[in-house]
Amino acid sequence: MANSTVLGFRYARLADDLEVKIREGVYRSGEKMPSLRKLHGQTGLSITTVYQAYIELEKRGVVIPRQKSGYFVKPLLGRILSPPEVEKMRPVPKKVTMNTLAYSIVEDMSNPDFLQLGGSVVMPELLPFKQLTRCLRAESMDAMKRSLMRYENPHGNAELKRQIAKRMLGQARQAITDEMVITSGCIEAVSLCLQAIGNAGDTVVVESPTYPWFLQIIEDQNKFALEIPTDPRTGIDLDQLERAVQKNAVAACLLVPNFHNPLGFEMPEEQKKALVKMMGEMTIPIIEDNIHGELYFGTARPTTLKSMDRKGLVLHCASFSKTLSPGLRVGWTLPGRFADRVKRLKMNSTIASPTLNQQVMAQFLKTGSFDRHLRRLRSALKNQITNTALAIARYFPEGTRITAPQGGLTLWVELDKKVDGLKVFQEARKKKISIFPGIICSATGRYRNYIRISCGYPWSEKIEKGIRTLADIIKKRT
Amino acid sequence: MANSTVLGFRYARLADDLEVKIREGVYRSGEKMPSLRKLHGQTGLSITTVYQAYIELEKRGVVIPRQKSGYFVKPLLGRILSPPEVEKMRPVPKKVTMNTLAYSIVEDMSNPDFLQLGGSVVMPELLPFKQLTRCLRAESMDAMKRSLMRYENPHGNAELKRQIAKRMLGQARQAITDEMVITSGCIEAVSLCLQAIGNAGDTVVVESPTYPWFLQIIEDQNKFALEIPTDPRTGIDLDQLERAVQKNAVAACLLVPNFHNPLGFEMPEEQKKALVKMMGEMTIPIIEDNIHGELYFGTARPTTLKSMDRKGLVLHCASFSKTLSPGLRVGWTLPGRFADRVKRLKMNSTIASPTLNQQVMAQFLKTGSFDRHLRRLRSALKNQITNTALAIARYFPEGTRITAPQGGLTLWVELDKKVDGLKVFQEARKKKISIFPGIICSATGRYRNYIRISCGYPWSEKIEKGIRTLADIIKKRT
């Protein structure tokens, strides 16, 4: 159910209807949409309301206005270019040894001179810093004193946990505040969970391609990564996964079922269920990274593996770094039957996350403006991704393939086999454009002719120019 | 050199002089100090200045006023009771398996109903929360926005590192800002360093008794603890350490040379040098926890092992949790030749510490009021420890031994061999008094008849009553 429907705005309801029809193909890419007057007649809604609906659809990146001739259907993300093919591979556990590439990428991320198409970071313009700052300043002297002068409970601030539990309605099967541990972002959550489920030498299943940071954590913990072929539209291949876990002693799966980074898919409901069932039967824990769960482009928030888990085997991880503030470092985990171990690891490694940061986040969530902000953010991201994909289709050489993300903020781009993504990355870096070379998304040496482009910045001419520059670099190497 | 001398306050200079004479035995415990008039005559200072000097000495816990008869020398901490004996032991690496005791202790720490003699936490009354809050509120909207909306550099905020480097003048041999990594408190610093120096299965030297948290980290990392007998006045036994590292493959030493927790000693300069030399020759890294380095009761800040290290083998760790704010979670490490590895581990496990917290700390350090605050804090802690020790001497049964800390905030109390410190801990817990049972300071089962009492609270009748209650519990078990 669409959030807008819940709120009952007429224009938003109309926009939802029209968007569904566009997705169903009732209105096709490039087609002219009904005029204001016509829809006014059909629906009985005022001209203003219909106009508002079109503005909303424009924000969502679904339609585009042309001067004096009304609104036209934008190409749907999924139809802009073909998706990358799933590469054939034989899954083998790999000792991970990432090079220092990742680090230079992170350094570029904090360099204001760079065009940031690398890190999957949501830009300040899209985040509600005014409201957050207001929450920070509204803290009374006494509340501030208390927050500065005491260690927070090692598991996290009670009010924050309550607010998160409220938001997670339907995302977990049982009461969750006792199970919850507040962390320094989603990364610490994943790192602690991965530590909790086993020991050095363990084998961990990941999607292929996967989020590079996962590989680095696996390396730091002296574990092995077992990469399973993953479809850019539907997620990890369950047949191959089944064979791989039968053949190898797998300690855990570390997966991003919702708006995978870099692929952007949402795993279909039935596949999620089959996955949880399969791992449940084999008693293999799944670490579920849901950091993009709120960044859906469809009309409803996706379900979680956690909500299907009856055995305490799903360790759910998430954070506010992509939706509210990267700098506050507030994330959380629901580690299922591993909760005691995760709590202990959290306490022993940092005592607790900072008090004030948790308090401010709890205050913000209490204001109730999070949902409004999220609606705006989702529209913006969808629009940015669509525009970036369109620019890639326009400028990149023929044969380029891209994903059609259902949420999140990254595009995964397959280049001609001859093109070395690492060289493209290095050339782009010289021109102060930051992207990810595909090879850092695997420990196997795969994805050499891939790059990841992140769409966290509001679409602009500067970005279009950046895409054109990338296209030139790539064309020279084709 | 005393800090007060640097500032040139006459009364403080006089107080320093008098304190040195008391320490040298010129004025003895219980003796009447010269009258205001007499000192006025001797020194040429005004009566007011002399009076201020006595007030200062009273604050420092060195003299005590008696109505109408002037000031008297308080018993020196070192002369209140005999120190605990060093137990004979054969150092053997131990697999660490701490029970859940530590966790229940931490829970009590955040329970306002408890008399807090357990956790070594400095109470809000002693911390400069007004200035800190002012720094927080003084951040401009723009600075706040920037802090909320971006990841900090993984190694830490540049200005904060500069401020810390300034304070660490003389505590390290070379330029340190590049080497420095900002962490979530000293615990994260120690945890990262310990991870950086080796692997699961490694043996780590610790003092015996040691800080319980160290043992928990060692356990989490699947390492072994090798406990070396440690003198409550001078620190780790270097002869036994030498024999132990010759006999065992030791991956690192994890030590608290300044104001050890729980023992409170400051390792003499010569012994520090011998330690660094010995470990340097054997290329064994030393993790130096200097969290109490600023909390000295003497007149000068102690030297660090880091300042004696020419080989990059000392990994120095510290934080502001005991001097400014436990809740902000700001610590740091200088990991010597292991800096790259620590930086990587920090980045991979949390991306970076929260931005705002580092900014606020940097702002506070820039105000320059830290030194003034530290002078007050040191006096207060010294006074609290002395008063607690005096109360223990008065109420605890004969045969009790206690340490004479040279800094920090903990007292280590040896009870009659028949008394089980764990039982005392449990009885005290029922009466809502939190202490540490000695056994959690070792993985060997030692220190059963010991308890640790923390003196982070301003001395009060309530605490005196608590000590009396403890004494009653102990007497019943003697």
Short mmCIF file of C-alpha atoms in Angstrom, two decimals, chain A residues 98-99 102-103 106-107 109-110 120-125 127-130 132-134 136-141 144-145 147-155 184 187-189 191 195 198-200 211 213 215-217 219-222 291 321-322 324-329 341 343-345 347-357 360, chain B residues 98-99 102-103 106-107 109-110 120-125 127-130 132-134 136-141 144-145 147-155 184 187-189 191 195 198-200 211 213 215-217 219-222 291 321-322 324-329 341 343-345 347-357 360:
data_model
loop_
_atom_site.label_atom_id
_atom_site.label_comp_id
_atom_site.label_asym_id
_atom_site.label_seq_id
_atom_site.Cartn_x
_atom_site.Cartn_y
_atom_site.Cartn_z
CA MET A 98 41.30 -6.67 -1.08
CA ASN A 99 43.92 -4.22 -2.17
CA ALA A 102 38.89 0.73 -1.25
CA TYR A 103 40.78 3.12 0.91
CA VAL A 106 36.90 6.44 0.69
CA GLU A 107 39.42 9.26 0.72
CA MET A 109 34.55 10.51 -0.88
CA SER A 110 35.46 13.26 1.55
CA SER A 120 26.71 5.40 -2.16
CA VAL A 121 26.15 8.48 -0.05
CA VAL A 122 22.98 10.57 0.03
CA MET A 123 23.84 14.22 -0.35
CA PRO A 124 23.07 16.85 2.34
CA GLU A 125 20.59 18.61 0.05
CA LEU A 127 18.60 15.09 4.08
CA PRO A 128 16.49 16.85 6.75
CA PHE A 129 19.37 18.56 8.47
CA LYS A 130 17.25 21.49 9.63
CA LEU A 132 17.80 17.23 12.92
CA THR A 133 19.70 20.32 13.99
CA ARG A 134 16.54 21.62 15.59
CA LEU A 136 19.83 18.77 18.64
CA ARG A 137 19.38 22.37 19.75
CA ALA A 138 16.08 21.64 21.44
CA GLU A 139 17.74 19.26 23.87
CA SER A 140 17.56 20.94 27.27
CA MET A 141 20.75 21.73 29.16
CA MET A 144 22.56 17.42 27.22
CA LYS A 145 24.35 17.16 30.54
CA SER A 147 23.97 12.65 27.57
CA LEU A 148 27.51 13.96 27.85
CA MET A 149 28.20 12.75 31.33
CA ARG A 150 27.13 9.14 31.25
CA TYR A 151 27.73 6.01 29.29
CA GLU A 152 24.61 4.95 27.42
CA ASN A 153 23.25 1.47 28.06
CA PRO A 154 25.56 -0.83 26.04
CA HIS A 155 22.56 -2.15 24.06
CA SER A 184 27.64 2.86 14.99
CA ILE A 187 28.59 -1.49 9.11
CA GLU A 188 29.26 -2.01 12.79
CA ALA A 189 26.03 -4.04 13.00
CA SER A 191 30.69 -6.55 11.54
CA GLN A 195 31.90 -11.90 14.42
CA GLY A 198 31.59 -17.87 14.06
CA ASN A 199 35.34 -17.89 13.99
CA ALA A 200 38.34 -17.21 11.80
CA TYR A 211 29.03 -4.77 -1.39
CA TRP A 213 32.76 -3.38 2.46
CA LEU A 215 34.56 -8.37 1.61
CA GLN A 216 36.80 -6.14 3.68
CA ILE A 217 35.10 -7.19 6.91
CA GLU A 219 39.08 -10.30 5.24
CA ASP A 220 39.62 -8.56 8.59
CA GLN A 221 37.97 -11.48 10.36
CA ASN A 222 40.10 -13.99 8.43
CA ILE A 291 20.06 -0.37 4.98
CA SER A 321 23.01 6.68 7.42
CA LYS A 322 21.25 6.66 4.04
CA LEU A 324 18.85 10.78 7.86
CA SER A 325 22.48 11.30 8.75
CA PRO A 326 25.71 9.53 7.90
CA GLY A 327 27.61 11.65 10.44
CA LEU A 328 25.59 10.70 13.53
CA ARG A 329 26.54 7.03 13.09
CA ARG A 341 26.82 -12.67 21.83
CA LYS A 343 25.51 -7.48 22.93
CA ARG A 344 28.65 -8.72 24.57
CA LEU A 345 30.83 -7.90 21.56
CA MET A 347 29.91 -3.72 25.00
CA ASN A 348 33.45 -5.05 24.97
CA SER A 349 34.53 -3.17 21.85
CA THR A 350 33.08 0.31 22.52
CA ILE A 351 31.18 0.13 25.88
CA ALA A 352 28.22 1.83 24.12
CA SER A 353 27.46 4.10 21.20
CA PRO A 354 27.51 7.81 22.05
CA THR A 355 24.54 8.91 24.15
CA LEU A 356 23.69 12.26 22.54
CA ASN A 357 23.58 10.85 19.01
CA VAL A 360 18.82 13.22 18.98
CA MET B 98 35.02 -14.52 31.85
CA ASN B 99 31.58 -15.23 33.21
CA ALA B 102 31.08 -8.19 34.10
CA TYR B 103 27.79 -7.60 32.39
CA VAL B 106 27.90 -2.70 33.85
CA GLU B 107 24.14 -2.83 34.23
CA MET B 109 26.59 1.21 36.62
CA SER B 110 23.65 2.83 34.84
CA SER B 120 35.70 3.58 37.50
CA VAL B 121 33.52 6.42 36.28
CA VAL B 122 34.03 10.08 37.08
CA MET B 123 30.78 11.60 38.26
CA PRO B 124 29.01 14.45 36.38
CA GLU B 125 29.59 16.83 39.31
CA LEU B 127 33.05 17.14 34.78
CA PRO B 128 32.83 20.46 32.87
CA PHE B 129 29.46 19.77 31.30
CA LYS B 130 28.53 23.46 31.16
CA LEU B 132 31.00 21.22 26.86
CA THR B 133 27.32 21.97 26.38
CA ARG B 134 28.25 25.53 25.53
CA LEU B 136 27.88 22.06 21.51
CA ARG B 137 25.35 24.89 21.36
CA ALA B 138 27.87 27.32 19.93
CA GLU B 139 28.30 25.20 16.81
CA SER B 140 26.78 27.17 13.98
CA MET B 141 23.87 25.76 11.99
CA MET B 144 26.14 21.28 12.59
CA LYS B 145 24.79 20.58 9.14
CA SER B 147 28.73 17.35 10.95
CA LEU B 148 25.40 15.60 10.59
CA MET B 149 25.46 15.18 6.86
CA ARG B 150 28.86 13.73 6.17
CA TYR B 151 31.03 10.88 7.25
CA GLU B 152 34.07 12.08 9.15
CA ASN B 153 37.49 11.11 7.83
CA PRO B 154 37.92 7.46 8.95
CA HIS B 155 41.09 8.40 10.87
CA SER B 184 35.05 5.50 20.25
CA ILE B 187 38.33 0.65 24.76
CA GLU B 188 37.87 0.73 21.01
CA ALA B 189 41.47 1.94 20.67
CA SER B 191 40.47 -3.44 20.93
CA GLN B 195 43.35 -6.95 16.72
CA GLY B 198 48.07 -10.49 15.62
CA ASN B 199 45.62 -13.33 15.29
CA ALA B 200 43.41 -15.69 17.22
CA TYR B 211 41.68 -4.26 34.02
CA TRP B 213 37.76 -5.27 30.22
CA LEU B 215 40.40 -9.90 29.61
CA GLN B 216 37.03 -9.69 27.92
CA ILE B 217 38.57 -8.27 24.74
CA GLU B 219 38.48 -13.58 25.15
CA ASP B 220 36.44 -12.07 22.28
CA GLN B 221 39.51 -12.22 20.05
CA ASN B 222 40.21 -15.84 21.04
CA ILE B 291 43.56 6.70 29.97
CA SER B 321 36.08 9.47 29.00
CA LYS B 322 37.62 9.94 32.45
CA LEU B 324 35.70 15.21 30.05
CA SER B 325 32.83 13.05 28.92
CA PRO B 326 32.14 9.33 28.93
CA GLY B 327 29.01 9.82 26.80
CA LEU B 328 30.70 11.51 23.81
CA ARG B 329 32.87 8.42 23.23
CA ARG B 341 46.43 -1.84 9.97
CA LYS B 343 43.28 2.63 10.33
CA ARG B 344 41.96 -0.09 8.08
CA LEU B 345 40.26 -1.94 10.94
CA MET B 347 37.35 2.16 8.76
CA ASN B 348 36.02 -1.31 8.07
CA SER B 349 34.27 -1.71 11.39
CA THR B 350 32.54 1.68 11.78
CA ILE B 351 33.54 3.81 8.71
CA ALA B 352 34.42 6.64 11.14
CA SER B 353 33.55 7.90 14.61
CA PRO B 354 30.64 10.38 14.68
CA THR B 355 31.53 13.78 13.28
CA LEU B 356 29.77 16.11 15.73
CA ASN B 357 31.26 14.45 18.80
CA VAL B 360 32.64 19.45 19.94
#
